[in-house]
mmCIF file of C-alpha atoms in Angstrom:
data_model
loop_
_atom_site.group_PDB
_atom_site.id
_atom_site.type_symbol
_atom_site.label_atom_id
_atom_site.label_comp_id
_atom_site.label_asym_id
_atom_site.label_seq_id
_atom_site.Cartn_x
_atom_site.Cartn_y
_atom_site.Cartn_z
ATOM 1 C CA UNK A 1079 -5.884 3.528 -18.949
ATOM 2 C CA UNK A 1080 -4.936 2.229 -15.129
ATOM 3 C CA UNK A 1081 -4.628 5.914 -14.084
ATOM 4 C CA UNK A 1082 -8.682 6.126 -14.360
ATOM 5 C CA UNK A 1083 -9.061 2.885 -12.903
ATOM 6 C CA UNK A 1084 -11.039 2.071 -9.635
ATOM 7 C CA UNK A 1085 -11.209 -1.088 -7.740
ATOM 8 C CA UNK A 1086 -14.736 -1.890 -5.224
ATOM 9 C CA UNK A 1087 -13.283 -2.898 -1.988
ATOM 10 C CA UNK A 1088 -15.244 -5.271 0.278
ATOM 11 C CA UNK A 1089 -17.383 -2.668 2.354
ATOM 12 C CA UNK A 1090 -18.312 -1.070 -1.105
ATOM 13 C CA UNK A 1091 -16.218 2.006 -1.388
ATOM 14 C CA UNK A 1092 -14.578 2.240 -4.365
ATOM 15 C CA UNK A 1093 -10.183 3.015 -4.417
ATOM 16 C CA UNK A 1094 -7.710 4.005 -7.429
ATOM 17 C CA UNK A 1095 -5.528 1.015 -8.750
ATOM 18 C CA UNK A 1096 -2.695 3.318 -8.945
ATOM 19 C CA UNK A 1097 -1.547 5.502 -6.206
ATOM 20 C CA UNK A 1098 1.381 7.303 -4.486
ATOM 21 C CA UNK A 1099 3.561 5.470 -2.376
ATOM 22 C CA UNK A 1100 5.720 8.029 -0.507
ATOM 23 C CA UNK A 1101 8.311 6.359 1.581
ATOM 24 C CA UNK A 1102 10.612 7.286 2.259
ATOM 25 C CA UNK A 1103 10.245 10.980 1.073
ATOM 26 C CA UNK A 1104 10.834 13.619 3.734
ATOM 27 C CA UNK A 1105 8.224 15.766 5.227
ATOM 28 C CA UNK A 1106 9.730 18.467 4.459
ATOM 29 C CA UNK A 1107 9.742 17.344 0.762
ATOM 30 C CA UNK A 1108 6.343 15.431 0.818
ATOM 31 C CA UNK A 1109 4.470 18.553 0.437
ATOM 32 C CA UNK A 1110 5.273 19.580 -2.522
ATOM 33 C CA UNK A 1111 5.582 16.125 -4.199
ATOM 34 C CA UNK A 1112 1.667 15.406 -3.321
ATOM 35 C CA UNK A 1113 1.091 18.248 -5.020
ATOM 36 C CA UNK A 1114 2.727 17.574 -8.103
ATOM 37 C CA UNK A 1115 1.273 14.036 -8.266
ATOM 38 C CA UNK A 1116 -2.164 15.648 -7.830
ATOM 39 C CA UNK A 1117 -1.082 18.341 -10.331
ATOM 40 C CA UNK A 1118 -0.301 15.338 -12.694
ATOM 41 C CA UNK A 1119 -3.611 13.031 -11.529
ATOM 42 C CA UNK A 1120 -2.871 11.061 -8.869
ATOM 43 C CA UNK A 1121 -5.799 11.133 -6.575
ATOM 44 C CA UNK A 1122 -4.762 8.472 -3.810
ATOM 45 C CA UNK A 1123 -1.478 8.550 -1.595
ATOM 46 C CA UNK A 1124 -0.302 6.111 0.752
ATOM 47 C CA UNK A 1125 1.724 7.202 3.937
ATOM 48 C CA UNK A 1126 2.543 5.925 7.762
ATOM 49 C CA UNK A 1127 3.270 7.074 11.478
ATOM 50 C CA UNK A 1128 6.317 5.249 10.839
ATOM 51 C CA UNK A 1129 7.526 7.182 7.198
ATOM 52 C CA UNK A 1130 7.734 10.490 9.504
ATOM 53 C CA UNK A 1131 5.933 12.694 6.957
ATOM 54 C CA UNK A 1132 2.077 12.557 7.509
ATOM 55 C CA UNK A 1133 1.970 15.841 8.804
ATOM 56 C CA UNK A 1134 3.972 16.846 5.072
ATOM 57 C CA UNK A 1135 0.986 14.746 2.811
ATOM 58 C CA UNK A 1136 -1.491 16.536 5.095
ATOM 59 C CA UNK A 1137 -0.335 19.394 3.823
ATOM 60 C CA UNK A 1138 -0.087 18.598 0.285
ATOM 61 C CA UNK A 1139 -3.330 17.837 0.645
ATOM 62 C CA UNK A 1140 -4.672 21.029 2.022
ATOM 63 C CA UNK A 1141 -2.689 22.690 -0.596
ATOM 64 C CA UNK A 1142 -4.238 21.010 -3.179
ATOM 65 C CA UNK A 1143 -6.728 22.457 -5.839
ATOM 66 C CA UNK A 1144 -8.677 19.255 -5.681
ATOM 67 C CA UNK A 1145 -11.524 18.668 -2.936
ATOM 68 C CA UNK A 1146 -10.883 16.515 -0.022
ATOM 69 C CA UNK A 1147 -13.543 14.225 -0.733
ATOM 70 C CA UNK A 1148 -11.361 13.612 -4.399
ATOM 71 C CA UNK A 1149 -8.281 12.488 -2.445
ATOM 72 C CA UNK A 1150 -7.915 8.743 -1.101
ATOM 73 C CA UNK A 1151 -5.689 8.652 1.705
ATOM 74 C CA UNK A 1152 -3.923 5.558 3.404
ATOM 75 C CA UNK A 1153 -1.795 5.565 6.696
ATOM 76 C CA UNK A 1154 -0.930 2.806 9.005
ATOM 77 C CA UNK A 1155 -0.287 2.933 13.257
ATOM 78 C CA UNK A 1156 3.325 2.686 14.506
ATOM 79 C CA UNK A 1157 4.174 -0.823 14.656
ATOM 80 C CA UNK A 1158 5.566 -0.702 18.435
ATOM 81 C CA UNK A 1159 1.656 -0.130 19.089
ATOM 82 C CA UNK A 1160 0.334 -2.767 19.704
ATOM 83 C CA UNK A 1161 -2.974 -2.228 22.481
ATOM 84 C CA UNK A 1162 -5.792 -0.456 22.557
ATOM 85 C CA UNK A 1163 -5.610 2.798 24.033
ATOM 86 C CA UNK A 1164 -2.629 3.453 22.401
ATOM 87 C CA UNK A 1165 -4.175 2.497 19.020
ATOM 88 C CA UNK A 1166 -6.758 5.193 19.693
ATOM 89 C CA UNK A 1167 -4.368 7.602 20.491
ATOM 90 C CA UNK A 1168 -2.267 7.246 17.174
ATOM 91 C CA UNK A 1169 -5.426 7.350 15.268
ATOM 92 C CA UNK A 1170 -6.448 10.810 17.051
ATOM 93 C CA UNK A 1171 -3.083 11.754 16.699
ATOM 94 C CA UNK A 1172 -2.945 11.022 12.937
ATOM 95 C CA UNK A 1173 -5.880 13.230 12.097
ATOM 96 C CA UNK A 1174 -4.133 16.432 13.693
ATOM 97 C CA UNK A 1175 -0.877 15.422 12.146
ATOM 98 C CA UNK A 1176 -2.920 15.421 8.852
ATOM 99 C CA UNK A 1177 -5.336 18.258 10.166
ATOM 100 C CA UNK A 1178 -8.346 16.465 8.193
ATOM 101 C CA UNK A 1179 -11.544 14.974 9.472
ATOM 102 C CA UNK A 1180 -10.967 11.461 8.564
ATOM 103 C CA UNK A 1181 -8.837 9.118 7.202
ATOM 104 C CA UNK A 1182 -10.063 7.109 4.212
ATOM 105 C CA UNK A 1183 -7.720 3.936 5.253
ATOM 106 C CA UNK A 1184 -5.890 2.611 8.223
ATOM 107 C CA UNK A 1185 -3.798 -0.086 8.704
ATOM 108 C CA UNK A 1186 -2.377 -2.452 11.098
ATOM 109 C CA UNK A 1187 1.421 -1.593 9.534
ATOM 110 C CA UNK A 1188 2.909 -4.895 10.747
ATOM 111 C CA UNK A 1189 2.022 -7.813 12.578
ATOM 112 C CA UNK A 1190 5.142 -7.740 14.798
ATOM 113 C CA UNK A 1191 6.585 -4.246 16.020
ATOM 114 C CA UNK A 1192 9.834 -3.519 13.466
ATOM 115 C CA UNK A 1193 12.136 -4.366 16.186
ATOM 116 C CA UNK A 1194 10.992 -8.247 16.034
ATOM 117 C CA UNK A 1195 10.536 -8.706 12.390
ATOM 118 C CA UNK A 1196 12.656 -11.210 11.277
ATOM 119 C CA UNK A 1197 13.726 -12.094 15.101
ATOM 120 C CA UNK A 1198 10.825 -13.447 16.996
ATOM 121 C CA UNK A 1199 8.500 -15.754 16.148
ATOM 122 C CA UNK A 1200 6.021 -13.807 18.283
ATOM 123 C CA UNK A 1201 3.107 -13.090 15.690
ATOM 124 C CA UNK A 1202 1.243 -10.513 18.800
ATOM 125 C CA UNK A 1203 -2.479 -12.336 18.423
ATOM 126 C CA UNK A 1204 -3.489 -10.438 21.313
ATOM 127 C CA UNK A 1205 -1.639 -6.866 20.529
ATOM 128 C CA UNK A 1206 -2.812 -6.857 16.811
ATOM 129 C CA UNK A 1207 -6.908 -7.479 18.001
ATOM 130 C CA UNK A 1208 -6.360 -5.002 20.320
ATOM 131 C CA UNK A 1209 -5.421 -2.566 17.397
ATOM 132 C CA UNK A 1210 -8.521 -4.052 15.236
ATOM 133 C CA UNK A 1211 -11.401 -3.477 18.326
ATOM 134 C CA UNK A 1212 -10.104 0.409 18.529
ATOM 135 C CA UNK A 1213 -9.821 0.478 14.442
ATOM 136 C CA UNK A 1214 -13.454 -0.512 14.401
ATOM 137 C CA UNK A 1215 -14.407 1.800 16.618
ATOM 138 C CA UNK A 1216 -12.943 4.590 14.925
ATOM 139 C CA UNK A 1217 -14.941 3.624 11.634
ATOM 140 C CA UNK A 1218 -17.772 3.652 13.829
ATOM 141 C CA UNK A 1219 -16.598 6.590 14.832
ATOM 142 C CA UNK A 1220 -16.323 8.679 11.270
ATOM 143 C CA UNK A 1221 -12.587 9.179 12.195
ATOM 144 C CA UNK A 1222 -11.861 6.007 9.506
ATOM 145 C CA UNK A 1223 -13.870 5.069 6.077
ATOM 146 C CA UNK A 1224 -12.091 1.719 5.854
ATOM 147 C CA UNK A 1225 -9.598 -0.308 7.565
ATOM 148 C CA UNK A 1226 -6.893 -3.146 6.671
ATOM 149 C CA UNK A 1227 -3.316 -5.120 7.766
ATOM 150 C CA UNK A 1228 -0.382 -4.636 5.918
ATOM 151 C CA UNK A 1229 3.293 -7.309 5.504
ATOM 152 C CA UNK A 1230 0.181 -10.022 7.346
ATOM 153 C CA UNK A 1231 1.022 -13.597 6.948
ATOM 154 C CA UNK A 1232 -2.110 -15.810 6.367
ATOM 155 C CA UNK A 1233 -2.407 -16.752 10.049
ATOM 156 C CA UNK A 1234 -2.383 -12.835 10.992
ATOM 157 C CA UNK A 1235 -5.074 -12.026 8.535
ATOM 158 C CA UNK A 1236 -7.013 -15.263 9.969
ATOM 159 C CA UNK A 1237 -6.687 -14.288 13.384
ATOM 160 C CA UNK A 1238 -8.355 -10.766 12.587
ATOM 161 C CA UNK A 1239 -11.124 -12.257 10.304
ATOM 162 C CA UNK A 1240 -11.952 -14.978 13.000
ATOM 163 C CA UNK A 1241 -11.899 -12.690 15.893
ATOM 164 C CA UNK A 1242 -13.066 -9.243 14.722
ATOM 165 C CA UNK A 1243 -15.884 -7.661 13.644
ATOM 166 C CA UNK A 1244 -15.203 -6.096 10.375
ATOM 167 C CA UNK A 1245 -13.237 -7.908 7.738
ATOM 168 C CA UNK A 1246 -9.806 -5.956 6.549
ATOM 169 C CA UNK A 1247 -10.573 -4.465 3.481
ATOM 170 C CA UNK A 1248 -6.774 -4.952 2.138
ATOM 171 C CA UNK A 1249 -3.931 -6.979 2.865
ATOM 172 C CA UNK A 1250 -0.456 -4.380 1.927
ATOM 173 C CA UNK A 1251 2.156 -6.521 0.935
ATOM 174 C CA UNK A 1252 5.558 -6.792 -1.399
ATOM 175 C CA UNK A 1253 4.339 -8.049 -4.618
ATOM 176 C CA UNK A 1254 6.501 -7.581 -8.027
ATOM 177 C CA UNK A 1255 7.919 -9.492 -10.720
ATOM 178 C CA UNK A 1256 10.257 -11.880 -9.113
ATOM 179 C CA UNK A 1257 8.361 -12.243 -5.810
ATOM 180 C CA UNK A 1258 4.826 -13.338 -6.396
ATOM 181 C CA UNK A 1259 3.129 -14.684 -2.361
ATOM 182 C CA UNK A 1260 0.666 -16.227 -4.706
ATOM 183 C CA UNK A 1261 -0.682 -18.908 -1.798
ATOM 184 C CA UNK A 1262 -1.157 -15.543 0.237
ATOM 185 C CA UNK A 1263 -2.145 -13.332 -2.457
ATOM 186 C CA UNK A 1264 -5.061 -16.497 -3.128
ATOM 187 C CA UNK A 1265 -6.167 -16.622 0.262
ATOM 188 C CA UNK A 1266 -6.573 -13.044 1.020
ATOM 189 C CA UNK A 1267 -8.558 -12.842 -1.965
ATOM 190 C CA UNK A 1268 -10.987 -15.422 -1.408
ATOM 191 C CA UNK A 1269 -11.963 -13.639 1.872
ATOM 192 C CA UNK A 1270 -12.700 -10.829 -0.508
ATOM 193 C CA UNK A 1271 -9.649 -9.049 0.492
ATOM 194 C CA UNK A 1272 -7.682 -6.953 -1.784
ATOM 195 C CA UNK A 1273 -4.189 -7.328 -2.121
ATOM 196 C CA UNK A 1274 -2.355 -3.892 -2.553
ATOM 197 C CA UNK A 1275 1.506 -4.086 -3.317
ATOM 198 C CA UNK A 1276 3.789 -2.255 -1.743
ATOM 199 C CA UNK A 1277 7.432 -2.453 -3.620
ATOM 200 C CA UNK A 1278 5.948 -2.700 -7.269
ATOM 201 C CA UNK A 1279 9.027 -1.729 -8.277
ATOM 202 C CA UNK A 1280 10.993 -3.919 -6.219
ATOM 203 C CA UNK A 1281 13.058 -0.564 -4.435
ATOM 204 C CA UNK A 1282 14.444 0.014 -8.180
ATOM 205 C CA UNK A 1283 16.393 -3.770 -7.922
ATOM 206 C CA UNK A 1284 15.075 -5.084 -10.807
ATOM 207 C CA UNK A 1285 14.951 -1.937 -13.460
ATOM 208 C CA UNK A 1286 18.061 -2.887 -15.082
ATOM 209 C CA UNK A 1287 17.091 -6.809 -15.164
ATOM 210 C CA UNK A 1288 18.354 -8.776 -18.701
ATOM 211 C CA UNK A 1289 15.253 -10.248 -19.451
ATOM 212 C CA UNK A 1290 12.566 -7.785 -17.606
ATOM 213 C CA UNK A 1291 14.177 -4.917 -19.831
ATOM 214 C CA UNK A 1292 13.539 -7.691 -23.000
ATOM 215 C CA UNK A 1293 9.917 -7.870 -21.828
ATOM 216 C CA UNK A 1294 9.690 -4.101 -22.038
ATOM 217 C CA UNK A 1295 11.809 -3.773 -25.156
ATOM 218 C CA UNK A 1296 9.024 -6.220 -26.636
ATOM 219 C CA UNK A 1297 5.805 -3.666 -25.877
ATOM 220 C CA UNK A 1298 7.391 -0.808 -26.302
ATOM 221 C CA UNK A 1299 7.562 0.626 -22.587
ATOM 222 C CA UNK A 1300 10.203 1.094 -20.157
ATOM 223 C CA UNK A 1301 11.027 -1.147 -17.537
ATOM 224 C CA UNK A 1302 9.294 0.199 -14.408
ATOM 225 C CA UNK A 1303 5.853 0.202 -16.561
ATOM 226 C CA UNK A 1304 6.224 -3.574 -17.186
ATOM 227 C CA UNK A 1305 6.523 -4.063 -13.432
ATOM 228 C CA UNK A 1306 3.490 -2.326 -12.440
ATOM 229 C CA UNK A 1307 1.585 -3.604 -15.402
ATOM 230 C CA UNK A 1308 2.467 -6.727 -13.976
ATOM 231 C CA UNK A 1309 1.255 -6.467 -10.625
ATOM 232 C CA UNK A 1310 -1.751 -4.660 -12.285
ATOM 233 C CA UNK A 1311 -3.108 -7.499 -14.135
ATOM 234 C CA UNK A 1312 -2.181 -9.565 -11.207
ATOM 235 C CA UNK A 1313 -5.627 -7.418 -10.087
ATOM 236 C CA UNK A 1314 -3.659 -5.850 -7.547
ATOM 237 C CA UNK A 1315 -3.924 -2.232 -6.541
ATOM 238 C CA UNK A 1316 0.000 -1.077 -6.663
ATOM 239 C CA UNK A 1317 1.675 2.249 -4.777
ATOM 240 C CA UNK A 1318 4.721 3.197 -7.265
ATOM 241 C CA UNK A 1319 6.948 5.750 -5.296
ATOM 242 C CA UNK A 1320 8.333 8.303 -6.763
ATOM 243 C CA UNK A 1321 9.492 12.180 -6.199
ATOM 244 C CA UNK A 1322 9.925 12.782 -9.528
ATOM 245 C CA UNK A 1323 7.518 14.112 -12.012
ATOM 246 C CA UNK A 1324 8.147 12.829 -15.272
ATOM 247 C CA UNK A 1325 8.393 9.391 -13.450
ATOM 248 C CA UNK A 1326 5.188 10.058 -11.752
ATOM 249 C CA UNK A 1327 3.723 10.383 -15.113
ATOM 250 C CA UNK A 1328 5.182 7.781 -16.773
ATOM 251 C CA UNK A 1329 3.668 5.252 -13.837
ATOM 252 C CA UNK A 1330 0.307 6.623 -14.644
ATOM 253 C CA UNK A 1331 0.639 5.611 -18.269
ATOM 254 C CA UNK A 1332 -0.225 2.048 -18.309
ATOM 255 C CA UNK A 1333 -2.273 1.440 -21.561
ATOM 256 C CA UNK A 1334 -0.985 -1.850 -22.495
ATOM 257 C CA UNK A 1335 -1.547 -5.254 -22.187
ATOM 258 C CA UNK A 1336 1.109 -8.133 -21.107
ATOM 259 C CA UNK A 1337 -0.028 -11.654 -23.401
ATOM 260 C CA UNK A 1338 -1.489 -14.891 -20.749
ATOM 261 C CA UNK A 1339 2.056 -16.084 -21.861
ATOM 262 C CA UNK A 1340 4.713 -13.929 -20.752
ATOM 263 C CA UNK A 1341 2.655 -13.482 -17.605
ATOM 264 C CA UNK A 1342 3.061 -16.900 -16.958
ATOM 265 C CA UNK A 1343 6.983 -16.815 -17.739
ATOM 266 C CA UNK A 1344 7.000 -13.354 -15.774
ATOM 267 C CA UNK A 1345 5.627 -14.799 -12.889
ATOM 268 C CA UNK A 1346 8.681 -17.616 -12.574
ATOM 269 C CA UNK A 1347 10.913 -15.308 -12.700
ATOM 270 C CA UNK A 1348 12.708 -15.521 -8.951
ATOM 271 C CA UNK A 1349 14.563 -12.555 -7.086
ATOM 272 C CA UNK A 1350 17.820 -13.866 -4.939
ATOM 273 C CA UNK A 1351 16.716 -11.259 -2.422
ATOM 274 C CA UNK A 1352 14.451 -11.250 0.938
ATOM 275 C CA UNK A 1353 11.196 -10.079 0.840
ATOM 276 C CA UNK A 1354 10.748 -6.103 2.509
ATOM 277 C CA UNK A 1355 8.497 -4.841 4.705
ATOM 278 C CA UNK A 1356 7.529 -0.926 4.241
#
């Protein structure tokens, strides 16, 4: 089953395939869903500055009956940050939000602040090195175990690998049935970078899809475990969100296989909609 499955990321340390996405939960409600998803196995969340609730998963993950060395846990630095003392503000800031020692991932949340994307054509070269050198540092440091980009075009990611130190471990992007970046997804992984994908669910678009639901009909599972099968055997590591326990279950349960073929026809299948950022 996925919900035992680990991946080895680049610098060796080893993450779950399946974890917690939790935007846009609350923080006042974020508590108490990380502990039902631990409750129910989930051993890996994935938050931001930006979602508002880090403090909330913090929490969660104090309150916890599991050992913080058990628990796999991903944030990302406001996206209007984009230099280096402020980078190594948010990151001390982040660790008293959470109240833990260290953060197991960070990530550069966006190339371009949120206010630009889709407006500028600014990619912020300089801005996003300037968050990488104070990242690095804060591995360095112990404050970070590993560190990544998130929504990066291939020119972001090639700016970071040609110009910093430390490689990004994973590359956070939207990546579902009916919107597959396969040139980026092919790039970023022969850099040895893993691809993690945000949206495996496409926001809940797709769950009522004519022929995804005939897919699922077919194996004998309901429509959002095709999707993150999907993305699954796509070998990427995928961050389901959901408040919900019996869903959170159910997105654990992944013990099937989709055939070569109906990958392949899977995989042409097109969304009329714009890729998100989250």
């Amino acid at each position: 089953m996925y919900s035992d499955k680990t991946l080895t990321l680049n610098n060796g340390i080893k993450i779950s395939q399946i974890q917690l996405g939790t935007w846009p939960i609350n923080n006042d409600d974020v508590k108490k869903v990380v502990r039902q998803a631990i409750s129910v196995g989930y051993r890996a969340f994935d938050t931001a500055r930006d979602y508002g609730n880090e403090s909330g998963v913090g929490k969660g993950i104090w309150n916890s009956d599991v050992e913080r060395s058990d628990i796999y846990l991903t944030t990302k630095l406001p996206t209007a940050v984009k230099d280096y003392e402020g980078t190594k503000k948010a990151i001390d800031e982040a660790l008293d939000r959470f109240s833990l020692e260290y953060i197991d991932m960070l990530l550069i949340h966006s190339p371009q602040p949120w206010i630009e994307v889709n407006r500028t054509n600014d990619r912020h070269f300089e801005g996003n090195l300037e968050n990488w050198r104070a990242m690095e540092e804060a591995v360095k440091a112990g404050k970070v175990r590993s560190i990544g980009v998130s929504n990066f075009l291939q020119e972001d990611v090639a700016n970071i690998v040609n110009n910093g130190t430390i490689k990004p471990a994973v590359n956070q992007i939207e990546v579902h049935i009916g919107h597959v970046p396969t040139d980026l997804m092919k790039y970023c992984e022969n850099l040895g970078i893993q691809i993690e994908a945000h949206s495996p669910l496409a926001h809940g678009r797709l769950l009522k899809d004519r022929k995804i639901n005939a897919y699922a009909k077919k194996y004998n599972v309901s429509p959002a475990q095709l999707m993150l099968a999907f993305d699954l055997q796509l070998g990427c590591i995928v961050l389901p969100k959901s408040d919900n326990v019996s869903e959170m279950k159910e997105n654990l349960d992944i013990d099937f296989e989709i055939s070569g073929e109906d990958m392949a026809d899977l995989i042409k299948l097109k969304e009329n909609t714009q890729a998100m950022s989250v």
